Short mmCIF file of C-alpha atoms in Angstrom, two decimals:
data_model
loop_
_atom_site.label_atom_id
_atom_site.label_comp_id
_atom_site.label_asym_id
_atom_site.label_seq_id
_atom_site.Cartn_x
_atom_site.Cartn_y
_atom_site.Cartn_z
CA ASP A 1 13.09 -8.61 -14.67
CA GLY A 2 9.76 -9.39 -13.05
CA GLY A 3 7.86 -6.44 -11.65
CA ILE A 4 5.23 -3.76 -11.91
CA THR A 5 5.51 -0.79 -14.17
CA GLN A 6 3.50 2.41 -13.99
CA SER A 7 3.40 5.17 -16.55
CA PRO A 8 3.78 8.04 -16.79
CA LYS A 9 5.81 8.91 -13.69
CA TYR A 10 4.38 12.47 -13.74
CA LEU A 11 1.06 13.55 -15.25
CA PHE A 12 -0.57 16.92 -15.50
CA ARG A 13 -4.27 17.34 -16.06
CA LYS A 14 -6.32 20.33 -16.92
CA GLU A 15 -9.71 20.86 -15.33
CA GLY A 16 -12.43 18.81 -17.06
CA GLN A 17 -10.07 16.32 -18.61
CA ASN A 18 -10.07 12.56 -18.25
CA VAL A 19 -6.66 10.95 -17.88
CA THR A 20 -5.59 7.27 -17.85
CA LEU A 21 -2.81 5.84 -15.68
CA SER A 22 -1.16 2.68 -16.91
CA CYS A 23 -0.22 -0.30 -14.73
CA GLU A 24 1.39 -3.47 -16.11
CA GLN A 25 2.77 -6.50 -14.30
CA ASN A 26 4.71 -9.52 -15.49
CA LEU A 27 4.57 -11.45 -12.22
CA ASN A 28 1.67 -13.60 -13.44
CA HIS A 29 -0.41 -12.36 -10.54
CA ASP A 30 -4.20 -12.71 -10.50
CA ALA A 31 -5.01 -9.80 -8.18
CA MET A 32 -4.34 -6.12 -8.92
CA TYR A 33 -5.09 -2.96 -6.97
CA TRP A 34 -5.14 0.86 -7.28
CA TYR A 35 -4.41 3.08 -4.30
CA ARG A 36 -4.32 6.81 -3.80
CA GLN A 37 -1.88 8.44 -1.39
CA ASP A 38 -2.14 12.07 -0.16
CA PRO A 39 0.72 13.87 1.55
CA GLY A 40 1.45 12.49 5.01
CA GLN A 41 -1.23 9.89 4.76
CA GLY A 42 -1.48 6.18 4.24
CA LEU A 43 -2.96 4.53 1.15
CA ARG A 44 -6.66 4.37 0.33
CA LEU A 45 -8.07 1.73 -1.93
CA ILE A 46 -9.71 2.91 -5.16
CA TYR A 47 -10.42 -0.35 -7.10
CA TYR A 48 -9.28 -3.94 -6.88
CA SER A 49 -9.52 -6.90 -9.26
CA GLN A 50 -9.21 -10.61 -8.46
CA ILE A 51 -9.37 -11.95 -11.97
CA VAL A 52 -9.69 -10.81 -15.53
CA ASN A 53 -13.02 -9.07 -16.40
CA ASP A 54 -13.88 -8.67 -12.73
CA PHE A 55 -13.22 -5.75 -10.36
CA GLN A 56 -14.71 -4.20 -7.21
CA LYS A 57 -14.99 -0.70 -5.84
CA GLY A 58 -12.71 0.14 -2.95
CA ASP A 59 -13.24 2.87 -0.35
CA ILE A 60 -12.90 5.91 -2.67
CA ALA A 61 -14.11 4.81 -6.12
CA GLU A 62 -16.14 7.85 -7.03
CA GLY A 63 -14.71 9.74 -9.96
CA TYR A 64 -12.51 6.79 -11.09
CA SER A 65 -12.97 3.85 -13.44
CA VAL A 66 -10.93 0.79 -14.32
CA SER A 67 -10.84 -2.14 -16.73
CA ARG A 68 -9.23 -5.56 -16.54
CA GLU A 69 -9.25 -7.02 -20.04
CA LYS A 70 -5.85 -8.69 -19.66
CA LYS A 71 -4.28 -10.42 -16.69
CA GLU A 72 -1.17 -8.25 -16.79
CA SER A 73 -2.87 -4.84 -17.23
CA PHE A 74 -5.11 -2.80 -14.94
CA PRO A 75 -5.43 0.84 -16.20
CA LEU A 76 -7.03 3.54 -14.02
CA THR A 77 -8.99 6.46 -15.55
CA VAL A 78 -9.35 9.60 -13.46
CA THR A 79 -12.50 11.30 -14.78
CA SER A 80 -13.55 14.95 -14.58
CA ALA A 81 -16.01 13.85 -11.85
CA GLN A 82 -13.10 13.41 -9.45
CA LYS A 83 -13.01 16.90 -7.80
CA ASN A 84 -9.63 16.64 -6.13
CA PRO A 85 -7.46 14.28 -8.15
CA THR A 86 -4.04 15.69 -7.29
CA ALA A 87 -2.32 12.83 -5.47
CA PHE A 88 0.25 10.01 -5.76
CA TYR A 89 -1.29 6.92 -7.37
CA LEU A 90 0.07 3.47 -6.61
CA CYS A 91 -0.69 0.20 -8.37
CA ALA A 92 -0.09 -3.15 -6.75
CA SER A 93 -0.51 -6.84 -7.48
CA SER A 94 -0.53 -10.11 -5.52
CA GLY A 95 -0.67 -13.78 -6.50
CA THR A 96 -4.10 -14.03 -4.87
CA TYR A 97 -6.10 -11.71 -2.65
CA THR A 98 -4.33 -12.97 0.44
CA ASP A 99 -0.76 -12.99 -0.77
CA THR A 100 1.98 -10.38 -0.31
CA GLN A 101 1.26 -7.18 -2.27
CA TYR A 102 3.98 -5.82 -4.55
CA PHE A 103 3.90 -2.18 -5.61
CA GLY A 104 4.85 -0.22 -8.66
CA PRO A 105 6.84 3.08 -8.53
CA GLY A 106 3.78 5.31 -8.67
CA THR A 107 2.34 8.08 -10.82
CA ARG A 108 2.11 11.60 -9.48
CA LEU A 109 -0.92 13.41 -10.85
CA THR A 110 -1.27 17.16 -10.69
CA VAL A 111 -4.25 19.19 -11.74
CA LEU A 112 -3.37 22.54 -13.32
CA LYS B 1 -15.02 -0.39 9.70
CA GLN B 2 -11.39 -1.34 10.30
CA GLU B 3 -9.15 1.52 11.50
CA VAL B 4 -5.43 1.32 11.60
CA THR B 5 -3.26 3.61 13.66
CA GLN B 6 0.45 4.01 13.74
CA ILE B 7 2.09 5.91 16.61
CA PRO B 8 4.33 7.82 16.70
CA ALA B 9 3.99 9.63 13.36
CA ALA B 10 7.72 10.39 13.42
CA LEU B 11 10.68 8.93 15.21
CA SER B 12 14.34 10.00 15.29
CA VAL B 13 17.05 7.80 16.76
CA PRO B 14 20.87 7.63 16.74
CA GLU B 15 22.54 4.94 14.62
CA GLY B 16 22.91 1.58 16.33
CA GLU B 17 19.82 1.87 18.48
CA ASN B 18 17.20 -0.89 18.55
CA LEU B 19 13.67 0.44 18.02
CA VAL B 20 10.05 -0.60 17.88
CA LEU B 21 7.30 0.73 15.57
CA ASN B 22 3.70 0.24 16.52
CA CYS B 23 0.52 -0.63 14.55
CA SER B 24 -2.92 -0.89 16.12
CA PHE B 25 -6.12 -2.05 14.52
CA THR B 26 -9.72 -2.03 15.72
CA ASP B 27 -11.12 -5.25 14.20
CA SER B 28 -9.29 -8.33 15.36
CA ALA B 29 -10.85 -10.59 12.67
CA ILE B 30 -7.88 -10.06 10.34
CA TYR B 31 -6.61 -12.36 7.69
CA ASN B 32 -3.06 -11.08 7.69
CA LEU B 33 -0.96 -7.98 8.34
CA GLN B 34 1.82 -6.67 6.16
CA TRP B 35 4.63 -4.22 6.93
CA PHE B 36 5.99 -1.99 4.19
CA ARG B 37 8.80 0.53 3.74
CA GLN B 38 8.37 3.61 1.56
CA ASP B 39 11.20 5.95 0.53
CA PRO B 40 10.27 9.55 -0.42
CA GLY B 41 8.46 9.74 -3.76
CA LYS B 42 8.67 5.99 -4.31
CA GLY B 43 6.45 2.96 -4.22
CA LEU B 44 6.17 0.57 -1.26
CA THR B 45 8.55 -2.28 -0.57
CA SER B 46 7.18 -5.28 1.24
CA LEU B 47 9.09 -6.15 4.46
CA LEU B 48 7.14 -8.87 6.24
CA LEU B 49 3.76 -10.59 6.03
CA ILE B 50 2.22 -12.15 9.13
CA GLN B 51 -0.71 -14.50 8.76
CA SER B 52 -3.42 -14.36 11.45
CA SER B 53 -2.32 -17.79 12.72
CA GLN B 54 1.27 -16.60 13.28
CA ARG B 55 2.79 -14.72 16.18
CA GLU B 56 5.84 -13.33 14.45
CA GLN B 57 8.00 -13.21 11.34
CA THR B 58 11.68 -12.40 11.01
CA SER B 59 13.81 -11.20 8.17
CA GLY B 60 17.41 -10.14 8.87
CA ARG B 61 17.38 -7.28 11.39
CA LEU B 62 13.56 -7.03 11.25
CA ASN B 63 11.11 -8.87 13.47
CA ALA B 64 7.33 -8.33 13.28
CA SER B 65 4.95 -9.62 15.95
CA LEU B 66 1.18 -9.94 15.96
CA ASP B 67 -1.19 -10.00 18.87
CA LYS B 68 -4.76 -10.23 17.43
CA SER B 69 -6.50 -10.26 20.79
CA SER B 70 -5.09 -6.80 21.66
CA GLY B 71 -5.22 -5.50 18.09
CA ARG B 72 -1.51 -4.79 17.83
CA SER B 73 1.53 -5.48 15.75
CA THR B 74 5.05 -4.24 16.30
CA LEU B 75 8.00 -4.00 13.93
CA TYR B 76 11.34 -4.39 15.72
CA ILE B 77 14.45 -3.08 13.96
CA ALA B 78 17.74 -4.12 15.46
CA ALA B 79 20.95 -2.08 15.25
CA SER B 80 19.41 0.68 13.14
CA GLN B 81 21.41 2.22 10.29
CA PRO B 82 21.03 5.51 8.35
CA GLY B 83 19.81 3.49 5.36
CA ASP B 84 16.77 2.42 7.46
CA SER B 85 15.45 6.01 7.29
CA ALA B 86 12.13 5.83 5.52
CA THR B 87 8.39 5.76 6.23
CA TYR B 88 7.08 2.43 7.54
CA LEU B 89 3.50 1.47 6.94
CA CYS B 90 1.39 -1.40 8.15
CA ALA B 91 -1.63 -2.75 6.23
CA VAL B 92 -4.34 -5.10 7.53
CA ARG B 93 -6.50 -7.49 5.50
CA LEU B 94 -9.87 -8.44 7.07
CA GLY B 95 -10.92 -12.07 7.09
CA THR B 96 -14.34 -11.16 5.67
CA ASN B 97 -12.96 -9.39 2.58
CA ALA B 98 -9.32 -10.20 2.06
CA GLY B 99 -9.18 -8.18 -1.15
CA LYS B 100 -9.36 -4.96 0.82
CA SER B 101 -6.37 -3.75 2.75
CA THR B 102 -6.55 -0.92 5.24
CA PHE B 103 -3.34 1.06 5.74
CA GLY B 104 -2.09 3.16 8.62
CA ASP B 105 -0.65 6.61 7.96
CA GLY B 106 2.85 5.43 8.66
CA THR B 107 5.77 6.21 10.95
CA THR B 108 8.60 8.26 9.45
CA LEU B 109 11.89 7.05 10.83
CA THR B 110 15.11 9.04 10.76
CA VAL B 111 18.32 7.31 11.83
CA LYS B 112 21.11 9.80 12.53
CA PRO B 113 24.74 8.87 11.86
#
């Protein structure tokens, strides 16, 4: 089945820890995105990537980092510099920047 | 900066009713607009994508319209069903930077049997 997978589904982080969220797609899409969603709110863009080895900051990149070493993978690291990381994180991909976005099932991150 | 607003935040209707969800945006220089559905605790499911050159798109009981000059899009749902209960979000891509989408906060729809 073609699609986007995110792991883990739930993640717990202690204060001061870095954690990495996985996002993999087998849709052969060039563009990939990371969004953050807080309760009752829409999505805010963290990072986006148009091609391998290239990515740009979104609206709320501070405290996050990404890499794009392979076309199918776009992992997100939430660093200790992110002061309020508890949220629902969604990964998406599209054929190109202007195509329909398809989303993964999300990772819920909680800081203990 | 593009701002996207969805009003109302919540809507409750009886089964079978036709309804309209609204999405407003401040910058009319958009590339396209996409409507999504989100079930609680889940990812987003794409419903319709409207290019800036189009006026509307249809899929089954759903019809989305776009009026760039007034900065508005509507999602029309015909003959609503309890299974339509979900949060509906719109997302706008600007023509100047199509990689960045701006999302509204969504309208949570409840269809009562």
